[in-house]
Short mmCIF file of C-alpha atoms in Angstrom, two decimals:
data_model
loop_
_atom_site.label_atom_id
_atom_site.label_comp_id
_atom_site.label_asym_id
_atom_site.label_seq_id
_atom_site.Cartn_x
_atom_site.Cartn_y
_atom_site.Cartn_z
CA MET F 1 -49.07 10.03 -162.35
CA ALA F 2 -49.23 7.32 -159.73
CA LYS F 3 -51.86 7.65 -157.00
CA PRO F 4 -50.35 8.31 -153.57
CA LYS F 5 -50.59 5.27 -151.33
CA LYS F 6 -53.20 5.45 -148.66
CA THR F 7 -52.02 5.22 -145.13
CA PRO F 8 -53.26 1.87 -143.81
CA ARG F 9 -55.68 1.93 -141.01
CA PRO F 10 -54.21 0.87 -137.69
CA LYS F 11 -55.45 -2.53 -136.44
CA ALA F 12 -57.83 -2.24 -133.46
CA GLU F 13 -56.16 -4.90 -131.35
CA THR F 14 -54.25 -5.04 -128.02
CA PRO F 15 -50.47 -5.73 -128.24
CA LYS F 16 -49.50 -9.31 -127.69
CA GLY F 17 -49.30 -10.15 -124.02
CA PHE F 18 -51.55 -7.36 -122.89
CA ARG F 19 -55.29 -7.03 -122.31
CA ASP F 20 -57.99 -4.52 -121.60
CA TYR F 21 -60.00 -4.45 -118.44
CA PHE F 22 -63.62 -3.35 -118.33
CA GLY F 23 -66.18 -2.20 -115.71
CA ALA F 24 -66.52 -4.92 -113.06
CA GLU F 25 -62.88 -6.01 -113.35
CA VAL F 26 -61.55 -2.47 -112.77
CA THR F 27 -64.07 -1.77 -109.93
CA GLN F 28 -63.47 -5.01 -108.12
CA ARG F 29 -59.70 -4.63 -108.32
CA ALA F 30 -59.97 -1.13 -106.90
CA GLU F 31 -62.12 -2.34 -104.09
CA MET F 32 -59.67 -5.14 -103.29
CA LEU F 33 -56.69 -2.79 -103.36
CA HIS F 34 -58.55 -0.48 -101.01
CA LYS F 35 -59.22 -3.36 -98.50
CA ILE F 36 -55.58 -4.51 -98.63
CA ALA F 37 -54.40 -0.89 -98.18
CA GLN F 38 -56.56 -0.53 -95.13
CA VAL F 39 -54.80 -3.58 -93.53
CA TYR F 40 -51.34 -2.26 -94.50
CA HIS F 41 -52.24 1.13 -93.05
CA ARG F 42 -53.56 -0.46 -89.92
CA TYR F 43 -50.16 -2.15 -89.41
CA GLY F 44 -48.44 1.24 -89.62
CA PHE F 45 -47.18 1.13 -93.23
CA ASP F 46 -47.13 4.37 -95.27
CA ALA F 47 -48.04 4.58 -98.97
CA LEU F 48 -45.38 5.21 -101.54
CA GLU F 49 -45.99 5.86 -105.22
CA SER F 50 -42.67 5.65 -107.12
CA SER F 51 -42.01 6.29 -110.76
CA GLY F 52 -43.19 3.72 -113.34
CA VAL F 53 -39.87 4.26 -115.12
CA GLU F 54 -36.44 3.50 -113.67
CA THR F 55 -32.94 3.61 -115.03
CA VAL F 56 -31.87 0.15 -116.10
CA GLN F 57 -28.81 0.56 -113.98
CA ALA F 58 -31.05 1.07 -110.93
CA LEU F 59 -33.16 -1.97 -111.80
CA GLY F 60 -29.85 -3.88 -111.83
CA LYS F 61 -31.19 -7.28 -112.78
CA PHE F 62 -31.51 -6.62 -116.53
CA LEU F 63 -28.49 -4.60 -117.61
CA PRO F 64 -28.57 -3.71 -121.29
CA ASP F 65 -26.23 -5.39 -123.79
CA VAL F 66 -25.34 -4.78 -127.36
CA ASP F 67 -27.39 -7.72 -128.82
CA ARG F 68 -30.59 -7.36 -126.83
CA PRO F 69 -30.69 -4.26 -124.61
CA ASN F 70 -34.24 -4.76 -123.48
CA GLU F 71 -34.07 -8.41 -122.35
CA GLY F 72 -36.58 -9.03 -119.58
CA VAL F 73 -37.81 -5.46 -119.52
CA PHE F 74 -39.33 -2.86 -121.79
CA ALA F 75 -36.30 -0.56 -122.18
CA TRP F 76 -35.10 2.21 -124.42
CA GLN F 77 -32.12 4.65 -124.54
CA GLU F 78 -32.65 8.35 -124.32
CA ASP F 79 -31.32 10.25 -127.41
CA ALA F 80 -30.05 7.03 -128.80
CA GLU F 81 -29.01 8.69 -132.11
CA ALA F 82 -27.25 11.59 -130.49
CA ASP F 83 -23.50 11.96 -130.25
CA LYS F 84 -23.78 11.36 -126.56
CA PRO F 85 -26.66 8.95 -125.98
CA GLY F 86 -28.47 9.21 -122.72
CA ASP F 87 -29.38 6.63 -120.01
CA TRP F 88 -31.08 3.39 -120.63
CA LEU F 89 -34.56 3.55 -119.08
CA ALA F 90 -37.11 0.80 -118.48
CA LEU F 91 -40.59 0.23 -117.23
CA ARG F 92 -40.37 -1.20 -113.73
CA TYR F 93 -40.62 -5.03 -113.57
CA ASP F 94 -41.54 -5.11 -109.88
CA LEU F 95 -42.15 -2.70 -106.97
CA THR F 96 -39.14 -3.86 -104.87
CA ALA F 97 -36.25 -2.69 -107.06
CA PRO F 98 -37.73 0.90 -107.09
CA LEU F 99 -38.06 0.73 -103.33
CA ALA F 100 -34.32 0.00 -102.99
CA ARG F 101 -33.60 3.00 -105.12
CA VAL F 102 -36.02 5.27 -103.19
CA TYR F 103 -34.64 4.23 -99.84
CA ALA F 104 -31.04 4.72 -100.88
CA GLN F 105 -31.83 8.13 -102.42
CA HIS F 106 -33.91 9.44 -99.51
CA ARG F 107 -32.66 7.50 -96.56
CA ASN F 108 -31.57 10.56 -94.62
CA ASP F 109 -35.10 11.89 -94.70
CA LEU F 110 -36.84 8.63 -93.98
CA PRO F 111 -37.39 6.93 -90.59
CA THR F 112 -35.55 3.74 -89.80
CA PRO F 113 -37.10 1.27 -90.08
CA TYR F 114 -38.97 2.53 -93.14
CA ARG F 115 -42.30 0.83 -93.62
CA ARG F 116 -44.02 1.34 -96.97
CA TYR F 117 -46.66 -0.15 -99.12
CA ALA F 118 -47.08 0.37 -102.84
CA MET F 119 -49.62 -0.75 -105.44
CA GLY F 120 -49.66 -0.50 -109.20
CA PRO F 121 -48.85 -2.07 -112.60
CA VAL F 122 -45.51 -3.64 -113.42
CA TRP F 123 -44.26 -4.73 -116.85
CA ARG F 124 -42.26 -7.82 -117.99
CA ASN F 125 -40.91 -8.30 -121.44
CA GLU F 126 -41.39 -12.03 -121.30
CA LYS F 127 -43.19 -14.63 -123.42
CA PRO F 128 -46.87 -14.43 -122.62
CA GLY F 129 -49.05 -17.44 -122.11
CA PRO F 130 -52.49 -18.45 -120.76
CA GLY F 131 -53.23 -16.22 -117.77
CA ARG F 132 -49.69 -14.77 -118.07
CA PHE F 133 -49.55 -11.16 -119.21
CA ARG F 134 -46.80 -8.62 -119.75
CA GLN F 135 -48.57 -6.05 -117.61
CA PHE F 136 -50.03 -6.95 -114.18
CA TYR F 137 -50.74 -5.47 -110.83
CA GLN F 138 -48.64 -5.93 -107.72
CA CYS F 139 -49.57 -4.99 -104.16
CA ASP F 140 -46.47 -4.81 -101.91
CA ALA F 141 -45.55 -4.05 -98.33
CA ASP F 142 -41.96 -3.87 -97.07
CA THR F 143 -39.98 -2.99 -94.01
CA VAL F 144 -36.48 -1.62 -94.63
CA GLY F 145 -33.91 -1.29 -91.89
CA ALA F 146 -35.21 -3.90 -89.38
CA PRO F 147 -32.83 -6.87 -88.89
CA SER F 148 -35.08 -8.66 -86.41
CA VAL F 149 -37.16 -11.61 -87.72
CA ALA F 150 -40.06 -9.95 -85.81
CA ALA F 151 -40.35 -7.90 -88.94
CA ASP F 152 -40.77 -11.14 -90.99
CA ALA F 153 -43.31 -12.52 -88.55
CA GLU F 154 -45.31 -9.20 -88.81
CA ILE F 155 -45.44 -9.57 -92.57
CA CYS F 156 -46.77 -13.07 -92.25
CA ALA F 157 -49.47 -11.98 -89.77
CA MET F 158 -50.42 -9.04 -92.03
CA LEU F 159 -50.62 -11.37 -95.07
CA ALA F 160 -53.09 -13.60 -93.22
CA ASP F 161 -55.13 -10.58 -92.24
CA CYS F 162 -55.21 -9.32 -95.84
CA LEU F 163 -56.47 -12.58 -97.18
CA GLU F 164 -59.31 -12.65 -94.61
CA GLU F 165 -60.12 -9.00 -95.20
CA VAL F 166 -60.76 -9.50 -98.90
CA GLY F 167 -63.00 -12.51 -98.28
CA ILE F 168 -60.85 -15.64 -98.06
CA ASP F 169 -62.17 -17.71 -95.16
CA ARG F 170 -59.90 -19.09 -92.46
CA GLY F 171 -59.25 -22.70 -93.48
CA ASP F 172 -59.10 -21.80 -97.19
CA TYR F 173 -55.55 -20.56 -96.96
CA ILE F 174 -52.25 -21.17 -95.33
CA VAL F 175 -49.17 -18.90 -95.08
CA ARG F 176 -46.14 -21.24 -95.35
CA VAL F 177 -42.72 -20.16 -94.10
CA ASN F 178 -39.22 -21.45 -94.79
CA ASN F 179 -35.71 -19.94 -94.48
CA ARG F 180 -32.97 -19.62 -97.01
CA LYS F 181 -30.41 -20.14 -94.26
CA VAL F 182 -31.77 -23.61 -93.52
CA LEU F 183 -31.44 -24.45 -97.16
CA ASN F 184 -27.83 -23.22 -97.15
CA GLY F 185 -27.29 -25.43 -94.11
CA VAL F 186 -28.55 -28.51 -96.00
CA LEU F 187 -26.28 -27.68 -98.95
CA GLU F 188 -23.39 -27.29 -96.52
CA VAL F 189 -24.09 -30.70 -94.92
CA VAL F 190 -23.85 -32.34 -98.38
CA GLY F 191 -20.75 -30.39 -99.31
CA LEU F 192 -22.43 -27.70 -101.48
CA ASN F 193 -22.09 -24.08 -100.52
CA LYS F 194 -23.17 -21.26 -102.71
CA ASP F 195 -20.76 -18.93 -101.00
CA PHE F 196 -17.52 -20.75 -102.14
CA PRO F 197 -15.16 -18.22 -103.86
CA GLU F 198 -15.12 -20.20 -107.09
CA GLY F 199 -18.92 -19.85 -107.44
CA ASN F 200 -21.39 -22.72 -107.52
CA ASP F 201 -19.43 -25.26 -109.46
CA LEU F 202 -17.59 -27.87 -107.34
CA ARG F 203 -14.09 -27.65 -108.76
CA GLY F 204 -10.66 -26.27 -107.82
CA THR F 205 -10.53 -25.15 -104.22
CA VAL F 206 -13.93 -26.75 -103.49
CA GLU F 207 -12.66 -30.26 -104.03
CA ALA F 208 -11.14 -30.46 -100.63
CA ALA F 209 -14.46 -29.53 -98.94
CA TYR F 210 -16.52 -31.81 -101.13
CA SER F 211 -14.20 -34.83 -100.76
CA LYS F 212 -15.50 -35.27 -97.25
CA VAL F 213 -18.79 -36.57 -98.66
CA MET F 214 -18.01 -37.81 -102.12
CA SER F 215 -15.26 -40.11 -103.28
CA GLN F 216 -12.75 -38.77 -105.81
CA SER F 217 -13.99 -41.24 -108.45
CA LEU F 218 -17.43 -39.64 -108.38
CA MET F 219 -16.18 -36.03 -108.42
CA LYS F 220 -17.90 -33.98 -111.00
CA ALA F 221 -18.96 -30.33 -111.35
CA ILE F 222 -22.31 -30.05 -109.54
CA ASN F 223 -24.11 -26.79 -109.40
CA ALA F 224 -25.87 -25.79 -106.16
CA ASP F 225 -28.51 -23.87 -108.16
CA ASP F 226 -29.33 -27.15 -109.93
CA VAL F 227 -29.98 -28.74 -106.53
CA LEU F 228 -32.18 -25.79 -105.57
CA ARG F 229 -34.22 -25.93 -108.79
CA THR F 230 -34.71 -29.62 -108.23
CA ILE F 231 -35.93 -29.00 -104.73
CA ASP F 232 -38.42 -26.48 -106.20
CA LYS F 233 -40.04 -29.37 -108.17
CA PHE F 234 -40.99 -31.21 -104.98
CA ASP F 235 -44.70 -30.26 -105.26
CA LYS F 236 -44.81 -31.50 -108.88
CA VAL F 237 -42.87 -34.72 -108.84
CA GLY F 238 -42.95 -35.79 -105.18
CA VAL F 239 -40.34 -37.48 -102.99
CA GLN F 240 -39.33 -40.18 -105.46
CA GLY F 241 -39.17 -37.74 -108.38
CA VAL F 242 -36.93 -35.36 -106.52
CA PHE F 243 -34.66 -38.24 -105.44
CA GLU F 244 -34.28 -39.40 -109.04
CA LEU F 245 -33.60 -35.88 -110.27
CA LEU F 246 -31.03 -35.27 -107.53
CA THR F 247 -29.18 -38.46 -108.46
CA SER F 248 -29.11 -40.24 -111.84
CA GLY F 249 -32.24 -38.74 -113.50
CA ARG F 250 -35.79 -39.85 -114.38
CA LYS F 251 -38.25 -40.19 -117.16
CA ASP F 252 -40.95 -37.58 -117.41
CA GLN F 253 -44.63 -38.17 -118.34
CA SER F 254 -43.82 -38.10 -122.09
CA GLY F 255 -41.18 -40.79 -121.64
CA ALA F 256 -38.21 -38.39 -122.23
CA PHE F 257 -35.31 -38.92 -119.93
CA ILE F 258 -34.19 -35.98 -117.78
CA ASP F 259 -30.60 -36.01 -116.59
CA GLY F 260 -30.09 -35.91 -112.81
CA VAL F 261 -27.91 -33.52 -110.87
CA GLY F 262 -25.53 -36.32 -109.92
CA LEU F 263 -25.61 -36.26 -106.12
CA PRO F 264 -24.70 -39.52 -104.44
CA GLU F 265 -27.76 -41.33 -102.94
CA LYS F 266 -26.55 -40.59 -99.41
CA ASP F 267 -26.58 -36.86 -100.05
CA ALA F 268 -29.81 -36.92 -101.94
CA ARG F 269 -31.48 -38.59 -98.92
CA ILE F 270 -30.22 -35.76 -96.66
CA VAL F 271 -31.91 -33.26 -98.99
CA LEU F 272 -35.07 -35.35 -98.90
CA ASN F 273 -34.98 -35.50 -95.09
CA PHE F 274 -35.05 -31.73 -95.17
CA LEU F 275 -37.86 -31.54 -97.68
CA THR F 276 -40.02 -34.04 -95.70
CA ALA F 277 -39.27 -32.45 -92.33
CA LYS F 278 -42.75 -31.03 -91.97
CA GLY F 279 -44.46 -32.38 -88.86
CA SER F 280 -47.97 -32.20 -87.47
CA THR F 281 -47.07 -28.99 -85.55
CA ASN F 282 -44.60 -26.18 -86.02
CA ALA F 283 -42.63 -27.50 -83.06
CA ASP F 284 -42.35 -30.91 -84.70
CA THR F 285 -41.13 -29.41 -87.95
CA ILE F 286 -38.53 -27.33 -86.20
CA ALA F 287 -37.20 -30.31 -84.33
CA ASN F 288 -36.95 -32.30 -87.58
CA LEU F 289 -35.09 -29.36 -89.29
CA ARG F 290 -32.53 -29.27 -86.52
CA LYS F 291 -31.67 -32.92 -87.30
CA ALA F 292 -31.50 -32.13 -91.04
CA VAL F 293 -28.90 -29.33 -90.61
CA ALA F 294 -26.97 -30.85 -87.66
CA GLY F 295 -23.44 -29.54 -87.77
CA SER F 296 -24.21 -26.46 -89.89
CA GLU F 297 -23.94 -23.13 -88.11
CA ILE F 298 -25.81 -21.23 -90.78
CA GLY F 299 -28.45 -23.92 -90.88
CA ASN F 300 -29.07 -23.83 -87.20
CA GLU F 301 -29.24 -20.03 -87.27
CA GLY F 302 -32.03 -20.32 -89.86
CA VAL F 303 -33.93 -22.83 -87.64
CA ASP F 304 -33.61 -20.54 -84.69
CA GLU F 305 -35.25 -17.77 -86.82
CA LEU F 306 -38.03 -20.02 -87.89
CA GLU F 307 -38.68 -21.00 -84.22
CA THR F 308 -38.80 -17.30 -83.26
CA ILE F 309 -41.30 -16.62 -86.04
CA ALA F 310 -43.49 -19.55 -84.95
CA ASP F 311 -43.39 -18.29 -81.31
CA LEU F 312 -44.29 -14.70 -82.34
CA MET F 313 -47.11 -16.02 -84.52
CA ALA F 314 -48.57 -18.09 -81.70
CA ALA F 315 -48.36 -15.12 -79.32
CA GLY F 316 -50.39 -13.09 -81.72
CA GLY F 317 -53.05 -15.73 -82.11
CA TYR F 318 -51.82 -17.05 -85.48
CA GLY F 319 -51.62 -20.76 -85.04
CA SER F 320 -50.27 -23.30 -87.47
CA ASP F 321 -53.71 -23.53 -89.05
CA ARG F 322 -52.94 -20.10 -90.53
CA VAL F 323 -49.11 -19.79 -90.59
CA GLU F 324 -47.00 -22.93 -90.69
CA ILE F 325 -43.30 -23.77 -91.06
CA ASP F 326 -42.92 -25.69 -94.35
CA PRO F 327 -39.49 -26.74 -95.68
CA SER F 328 -40.95 -27.23 -99.14
CA VAL F 329 -41.30 -23.53 -99.79
CA VAL F 330 -38.62 -22.63 -102.31
CA ARG F 331 -38.91 -19.25 -104.05
CA GLY F 332 -36.41 -16.83 -105.46
CA LEU F 333 -33.51 -18.35 -103.63
CA GLY F 334 -30.90 -16.34 -105.54
CA TYR F 335 -32.68 -13.24 -104.23
CA TYR F 336 -33.78 -13.95 -100.62
CA THR F 337 -31.29 -14.18 -97.76
CA GLY F 338 -33.42 -15.36 -94.78
CA PRO F 339 -37.08 -16.26 -94.15
CA VAL F 340 -39.28 -16.78 -97.23
CA PHE F 341 -43.06 -17.09 -97.16
CA GLU F 342 -45.85 -17.92 -99.51
CA ALA F 343 -49.64 -17.71 -99.14
CA GLU F 344 -51.44 -20.64 -100.76
CA LEU F 345 -55.20 -21.08 -101.19
CA THR F 346 -56.08 -24.59 -100.28
CA PHE F 347 -59.50 -25.07 -101.70
CA GLU F 348 -60.19 -26.98 -104.89
CA ILE F 349 -61.12 -25.66 -108.28
CA GLN F 350 -61.47 -27.32 -111.63
CA ASP F 351 -58.91 -26.84 -114.34
CA GLU F 352 -59.68 -26.38 -118.07
CA LYS F 353 -60.19 -30.11 -118.41
CA GLY F 354 -62.55 -30.39 -115.46
CA ARG F 355 -60.01 -31.95 -113.20
CA PRO F 356 -59.86 -30.89 -109.53
CA ARG F 357 -56.78 -29.12 -108.30
CA ASN F 358 -55.77 -26.75 -105.52
CA PHE F 359 -55.94 -23.07 -106.41
CA GLY F 360 -52.37 -22.42 -105.39
CA SER F 361 -50.19 -19.47 -104.45
CA VAL F 362 -51.51 -15.94 -104.45
CA ALA F 363 -48.70 -14.10 -102.53
CA GLY F 364 -45.05 -14.42 -101.62
CA GLY F 365 -42.09 -12.66 -100.24
CA GLY F 366 -39.18 -12.88 -97.86
CA ARG F 367 -36.07 -11.24 -96.50
CA TYR F 368 -33.62 -9.59 -98.97
CA ASP F 369 -30.76 -7.95 -97.03
CA ASP F 370 -28.51 -7.34 -100.05
CA LEU F 371 -30.71 -5.27 -102.43
CA VAL F 372 -30.13 -1.71 -101.06
CA LYS F 373 -26.46 -2.56 -100.76
CA ARG F 374 -26.05 -2.11 -104.49
CA PHE F 375 -26.61 1.63 -104.02
CA THR F 376 -25.08 2.32 -100.52
CA GLY F 377 -22.27 -0.24 -100.31
CA GLN F 378 -23.64 -1.15 -96.94
CA GLU F 379 -25.94 -4.04 -96.07
CA VAL F 380 -29.48 -2.85 -95.27
CA PRO F 381 -31.88 -5.44 -93.82
CA ALA F 382 -35.27 -5.62 -95.60
CA THR F 383 -38.25 -7.90 -95.78
CA GLY F 384 -41.53 -7.72 -97.64
CA VAL F 385 -44.41 -9.38 -99.42
CA SER F 386 -46.18 -9.04 -102.77
CA ILE F 387 -49.81 -10.02 -103.23
CA GLY F 388 -51.10 -11.06 -106.60
CA VAL F 389 -54.29 -9.07 -106.90
CA ASP F 390 -55.56 -10.60 -110.16
CA ARG F 391 -54.97 -14.15 -108.70
CA LEU F 392 -57.00 -13.21 -105.63
CA LEU F 393 -59.87 -11.85 -107.70
CA ALA F 394 -59.89 -15.08 -109.74
CA ALA F 395 -59.99 -17.06 -106.42
CA LEU F 396 -62.98 -15.14 -105.05
CA GLN F 397 -64.85 -15.67 -108.33
CA ALA F 398 -64.05 -19.34 -108.19
CA LYS F 399 -65.48 -19.52 -104.66
CA GLY F 400 -68.65 -17.62 -105.78
CA ARG F 401 -67.80 -14.67 -103.54
CA MET F 402 -67.61 -12.21 -106.35
CA SER F 403 -69.64 -11.98 -109.54
CA ALA F 404 -67.84 -11.56 -112.86
CA GLN F 405 -70.36 -8.82 -113.61
CA ALA F 406 -70.82 -5.86 -111.21
CA GLU F 407 -74.19 -4.41 -110.55
CA GLY F 408 -74.98 -1.63 -113.02
CA PRO F 409 -76.66 1.70 -112.43
CA VAL F 410 -80.34 2.41 -112.08
CA VAL F 411 -81.53 3.63 -115.50
CA VAL F 412 -84.06 6.41 -115.72
CA THR F 413 -85.70 5.89 -119.12
CA VAL F 414 -86.90 8.72 -121.29
CA MET F 415 -90.53 8.63 -122.55
CA ASP F 416 -90.87 12.29 -123.37
CA LYS F 417 -87.85 14.30 -124.53
CA ALA F 418 -89.61 17.55 -123.56
CA ARG F 419 -89.49 16.41 -119.91
CA MET F 420 -85.70 15.84 -119.80
CA SER F 421 -85.34 18.28 -116.87
CA ASP F 422 -87.78 16.04 -114.88
CA TYR F 423 -85.69 13.00 -115.65
CA GLN F 424 -82.52 14.77 -114.69
CA ALA F 425 -84.16 15.80 -111.35
CA MET F 426 -84.97 12.16 -110.68
CA VAL F 427 -81.51 10.86 -111.43
CA ALA F 428 -80.01 13.69 -109.29
CA GLU F 429 -82.09 12.61 -106.30
CA LEU F 430 -80.94 9.04 -106.65
CA ARG F 431 -77.27 10.08 -106.85
CA GLN F 432 -77.64 12.40 -103.85
CA ALA F 433 -79.02 9.42 -101.91
CA GLY F 434 -75.86 7.41 -102.75
CA ILE F 435 -77.52 5.32 -105.45
CA ARG F 436 -75.67 4.77 -108.71
CA ALA F 437 -77.90 6.08 -111.51
CA GLU F 438 -78.00 7.49 -115.01
CA VAL F 439 -80.52 8.92 -117.52
CA TYR F 440 -80.74 7.10 -120.85
CA LEU F 441 -78.89 9.38 -123.30
CA GLY F 442 -79.39 7.38 -126.48
CA ASN F 443 -82.21 7.82 -129.03
CA PRO F 444 -85.41 7.42 -126.87
CA LYS F 445 -87.68 6.76 -129.86
CA ASN F 446 -87.67 2.92 -129.26
CA PHE F 447 -88.52 2.19 -125.66
CA GLY F 448 -87.63 -1.48 -126.07
CA ASN F 449 -84.04 -0.45 -126.93
CA GLN F 450 -83.85 1.48 -123.60
CA LEU F 451 -84.73 -1.71 -121.68
CA LYS F 452 -82.20 -3.73 -123.73
CA TYR F 453 -79.61 -1.07 -122.81
CA ALA F 454 -80.48 -1.46 -119.13
CA ASP F 455 -80.05 -5.27 -119.46
CA ARG F 456 -76.60 -4.86 -121.11
CA ARG F 457 -75.59 -2.59 -118.26
CA ALA F 458 -76.79 -5.11 -115.67
CA SER F 459 -79.05 -2.49 -114.25
CA PRO F 460 -81.12 -3.65 -111.29
CA VAL F 461 -83.88 -1.11 -111.73
CA ALA F 462 -85.46 0.95 -114.46
CA VAL F 463 -87.46 4.11 -113.73
CA ILE F 464 -90.29 4.83 -116.24
CA ALA F 465 -92.38 7.93 -116.47
CA GLY F 466 -94.30 9.45 -119.33
CA GLY F 467 -96.85 12.29 -119.63
CA ASP F 468 -99.65 10.38 -117.93
CA GLU F 469 -97.40 9.46 -114.94
CA PHE F 470 -96.10 13.03 -114.58
CA ASP F 471 -99.70 14.40 -114.66
CA LYS F 472 -100.71 12.09 -111.83
CA GLY F 473 -97.50 12.62 -109.83
CA MET F 474 -96.67 8.91 -110.17
CA ILE F 475 -93.80 6.90 -111.65
CA GLN F 476 -93.23 3.28 -112.62
CA ILE F 477 -90.29 1.39 -111.11
CA LYS F 478 -89.35 -1.92 -112.73
CA ASP F 479 -87.34 -4.53 -110.87
CA LEU F 480 -85.17 -5.85 -113.68
CA ILE F 481 -83.46 -8.58 -111.61
CA LEU F 482 -86.77 -10.08 -110.49
CA GLY F 483 -88.26 -9.58 -113.97
CA ALA F 484 -85.39 -11.62 -115.45
CA LYS F 485 -85.93 -14.44 -112.86
CA ILE F 486 -89.71 -14.49 -113.55
CA ALA F 487 -89.08 -14.63 -117.30
CA GLU F 488 -86.82 -17.70 -116.79
CA SER F 489 -88.61 -19.88 -114.33
CA ALA F 490 -91.14 -18.23 -111.97
CA THR F 491 -94.67 -19.60 -111.79
CA LEU F 492 -97.76 -17.43 -112.12
CA GLU F 493 -98.35 -17.63 -108.37
CA GLU F 494 -94.78 -16.47 -107.66
CA TRP F 495 -95.21 -13.60 -110.10
CA LYS F 496 -98.47 -12.53 -108.30
CA ASP F 497 -96.80 -12.84 -104.92
CA ARG F 498 -94.11 -10.39 -105.88
CA PRO F 499 -94.68 -8.32 -108.97
CA SER F 500 -91.68 -7.00 -110.80
CA GLN F 501 -93.12 -3.53 -111.60
CA TYR F 502 -94.59 -0.99 -109.19
CA GLU F 503 -96.42 2.34 -109.49
CA VAL F 504 -95.40 4.65 -106.71
CA ALA F 505 -95.77 8.33 -105.92
CA ARG F 506 -93.03 10.56 -107.33
CA GLY F 507 -91.87 11.43 -103.84
CA ASP F 508 -91.30 7.82 -103.02
CA LEU F 509 -88.71 7.31 -105.77
CA VAL F 510 -85.65 6.96 -103.60
CA ALA F 511 -87.31 4.86 -100.85
CA LYS F 512 -88.78 2.33 -103.38
CA VAL F 513 -85.57 2.00 -105.36
CA ARG F 514 -83.61 1.45 -102.20
CA GLU F 515 -86.10 -1.17 -101.06
CA ILE F 516 -85.76 -3.15 -104.34
CA LEU F 517 -81.96 -2.95 -104.22
CA GLU F 518 -81.95 -4.35 -100.66
CA LEU F 519 -84.29 -7.17 -101.61
CA ASN F 520 -82.00 -8.26 -104.49
CA ARG F 521 -78.80 -8.25 -102.43
#
């Protein structure tokens, strides 16, 4: 008789594209979210916690298909094997699509405008990579139902305040603002308009409009999205690189040739005039943008909106050193309908090869007036921002503003198991005084292991008391942080000047521990 096969043990490993977060990472993220939430709340936004699961139909962007129903999201079908299968459901991929559903569903009970903030994990079924995970935190604030660009200006001011609240110094960041309408105006000037009835390809009825700027012999199908994607490479390839990609093409660093979009040089230079319109002041930039979109009604409307935002920022004390008009900001252009903004950290860090580079973007957003329309059939103006919490934490660590390891608890060691009630009384006093503390609950037989445990917990202080100390009403308090420094490099004189272990009266426990903690901060 064959032996039954043993059930294999499961592998103790995180799924691909996911990771576990421990101690300091969780605590620091929670503290950062709290600080950002305080700013959002101060601006009058209310908290919203929506479901982590939405119907795929409500998410909209990733509708299921027969071959790959979960493309882009983690999705499943309720009662898939039943005669009448249920809805397709998915983990949310952002916090904005759920907001659109919530507002459409509860709009009769919500104020207009509706101002909400939300924080939590989102999930993307995408290929993971270095620093790119399938689950990550977003921290959003949005205003729904306000058509005025004053709402966009307020988001920009709030974003600047959030960065400073969490510890990013003024001068180490810039909030950059552009407008999708200005981009549409540039496309219109060169004969490309994403709103043509035939779509983005220049063919059929579009030929008449495009023939104004391109001879018939050069006519070819040019996609406006290709132009936008090329514009988005401005930061990477520069002016000449964008020019080559807009026209005939260029060789990349590996020597491979990349085909160009096919714009005539004249039109490519119009696009470049737009990209390089940034001046020394917001006023200069706006003047340059007006020249770039001359003759385009939608383009001038976008410039007017940028001018209003700049004026409102200046009135609130947010100069161009904090919020600036920047035509090179290109983000989610198939999604946004008006102003777009991005927060960039401007200080340098070193990459994995030791080369200096700017830290880069940590937040972005913009106006999206069409999202709620999917549910209501009516256009509902909306604008918002999403802050990358994990990116911000990494930035603060890179600046030395945040340790990768949080301070651990005070550890009350156990010298005599029969006196456990005395140890518990000490740790209770520390906790009631607001000091993080714990009693060692492992095997107390080896005292050295207790101190090793305290080191692994990054404990700043160890409390030591045995029978002799209890009889005298005294306790020993060991400064573990100073002790570690002395062990590394301190001289004998320095050690004598400030010893790392003290004997104090039992009644002075809290006061002495607090004194040591303050000295080490």
